[in-house]
Structures are given as C-alpha cells and as structure tokens.
GROMACS .gro file of C-alpha atoms in nm:
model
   89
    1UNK     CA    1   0.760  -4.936   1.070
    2UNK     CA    2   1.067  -5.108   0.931
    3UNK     CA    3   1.288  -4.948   1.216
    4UNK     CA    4   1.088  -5.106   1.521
    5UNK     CA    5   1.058  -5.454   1.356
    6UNK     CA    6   1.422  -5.424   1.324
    7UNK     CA    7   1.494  -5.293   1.655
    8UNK     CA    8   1.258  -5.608   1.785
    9UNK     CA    9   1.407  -5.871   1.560
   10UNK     CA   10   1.792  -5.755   1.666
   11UNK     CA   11   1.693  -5.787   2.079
   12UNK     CA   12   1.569  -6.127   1.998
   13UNK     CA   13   1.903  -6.263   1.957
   14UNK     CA   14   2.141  -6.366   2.185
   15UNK     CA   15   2.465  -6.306   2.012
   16UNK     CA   16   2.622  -5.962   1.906
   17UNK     CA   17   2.754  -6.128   1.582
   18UNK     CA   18   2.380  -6.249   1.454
   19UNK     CA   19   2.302  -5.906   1.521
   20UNK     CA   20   2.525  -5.720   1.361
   21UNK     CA   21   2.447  -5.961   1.097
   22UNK     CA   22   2.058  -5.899   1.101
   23UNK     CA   23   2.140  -5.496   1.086
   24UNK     CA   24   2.392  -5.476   0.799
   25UNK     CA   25   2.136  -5.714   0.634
   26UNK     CA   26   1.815  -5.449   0.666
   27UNK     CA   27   2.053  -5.137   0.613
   28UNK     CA   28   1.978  -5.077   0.233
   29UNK     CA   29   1.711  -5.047   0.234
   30UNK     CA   30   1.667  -4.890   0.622
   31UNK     CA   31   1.586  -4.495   0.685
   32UNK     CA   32   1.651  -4.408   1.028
   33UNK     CA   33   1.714  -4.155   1.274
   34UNK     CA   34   2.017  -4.100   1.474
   35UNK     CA   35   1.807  -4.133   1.793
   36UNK     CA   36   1.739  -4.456   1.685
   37UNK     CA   37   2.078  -4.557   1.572
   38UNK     CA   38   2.117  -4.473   1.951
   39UNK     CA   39   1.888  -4.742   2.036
   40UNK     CA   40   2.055  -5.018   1.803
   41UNK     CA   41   2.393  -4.951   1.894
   42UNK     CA   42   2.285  -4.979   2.282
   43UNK     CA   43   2.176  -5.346   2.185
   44UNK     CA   44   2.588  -5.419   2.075
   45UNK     CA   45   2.820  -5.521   2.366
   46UNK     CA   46   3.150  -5.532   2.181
   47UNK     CA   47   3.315  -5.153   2.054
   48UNK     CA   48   3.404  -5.273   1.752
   49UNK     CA   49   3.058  -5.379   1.618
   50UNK     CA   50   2.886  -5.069   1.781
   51UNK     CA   51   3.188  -4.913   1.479
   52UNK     CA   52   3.094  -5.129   1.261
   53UNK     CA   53   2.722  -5.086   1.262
   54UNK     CA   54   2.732  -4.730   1.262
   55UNK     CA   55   2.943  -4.681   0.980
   56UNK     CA   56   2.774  -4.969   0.764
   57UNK     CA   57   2.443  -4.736   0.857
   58UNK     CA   58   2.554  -4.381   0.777
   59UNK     CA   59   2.391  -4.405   0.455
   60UNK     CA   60   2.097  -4.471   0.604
   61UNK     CA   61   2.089  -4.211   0.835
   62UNK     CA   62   1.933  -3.854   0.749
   63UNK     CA   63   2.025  -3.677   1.053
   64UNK     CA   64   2.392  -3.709   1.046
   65UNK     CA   65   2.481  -3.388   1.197
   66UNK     CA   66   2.314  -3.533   1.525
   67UNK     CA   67   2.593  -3.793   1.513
   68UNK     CA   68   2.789  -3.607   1.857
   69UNK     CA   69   2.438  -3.797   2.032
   70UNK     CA   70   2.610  -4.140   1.972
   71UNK     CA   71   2.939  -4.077   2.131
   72UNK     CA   72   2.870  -4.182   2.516
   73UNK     CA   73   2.831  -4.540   2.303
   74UNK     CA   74   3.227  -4.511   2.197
   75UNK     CA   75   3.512  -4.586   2.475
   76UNK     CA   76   3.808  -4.532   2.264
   77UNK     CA   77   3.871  -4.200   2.124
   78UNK     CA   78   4.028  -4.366   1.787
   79UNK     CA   79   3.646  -4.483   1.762
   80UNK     CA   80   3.484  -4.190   1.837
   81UNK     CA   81   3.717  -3.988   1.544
   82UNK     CA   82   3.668  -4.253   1.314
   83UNK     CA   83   3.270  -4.286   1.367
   84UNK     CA   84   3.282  -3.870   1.318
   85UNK     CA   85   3.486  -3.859   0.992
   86UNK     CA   86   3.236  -4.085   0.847
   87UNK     CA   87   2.935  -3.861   0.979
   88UNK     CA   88   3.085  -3.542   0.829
   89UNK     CA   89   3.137  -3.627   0.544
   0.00000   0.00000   0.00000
C-alpha cells in the first residue's frame, strides 16, 4: 500500500532533509499506524525531524493512544512531552 511505497521511497534517500521532505509531502493524504510511524521515524537521524515528522503525521495516525511506543525514538524529555501533548489531544 501507500505506507510501504513510502517507507521504500524515504530509505532511498540519502539525506534526512529530502526525507522529511518526501514524508510531510505524502502525509495528507497518508493513513498509518503508529507501528509504522515507528518505522519512519527510525529512518531520521536528527531529533528534531524525528519531532517534526511525528507531529506533521498525527493526523494521519489512527492509533494515537499507542503513541508511548515511539518514545525510545526521543532523547530529550522536552521532545518526548511535546510529541505526547500532540498525541493526546
């Protein structure tokens, strides 16, 4: 489906900020599981995009009360806070 052509087309690039790019591009129109936000943020080196990405993707997430299964991805606590007031809500 949409998710593993994503998840393909996001490994094939070599720098964090075309994929970042290539996810906020697919996310309105992306459905997806935590478990495999899991998998997209593990492809992000940098904190701040894994923040980025999952935030920009909440809406397209329809387990959000699995959100606690993306926190090993988060160093900073300020991160981890932030990416769970947007989850709870």
């Amino acid at each position: 489906g949409g998710f593993s052509v994503l998840l393909a087309s996001v490994q094939a690039q070599s720098f964090d900020s075309d994929k970042v790019s290539m996810i906020k591009g697919a996310a309105p129109s992306l459905r997806i599981s935590c478990a495999e936000l899991d998998q997209l943020l593990g492809e992000l080196g940098f904190d701040s995009d894994k923040v980025e990405v999952a935030v920009v993707l909440r809406a397209s997430v329809g387990d959000p009360q699995n959100a606690g299964s993306l926190m090993h991805h988060f160093s900073f606590d300020s991160d981890k806070a932030k990416v769970r007031g947007v989850y709870a809500r």
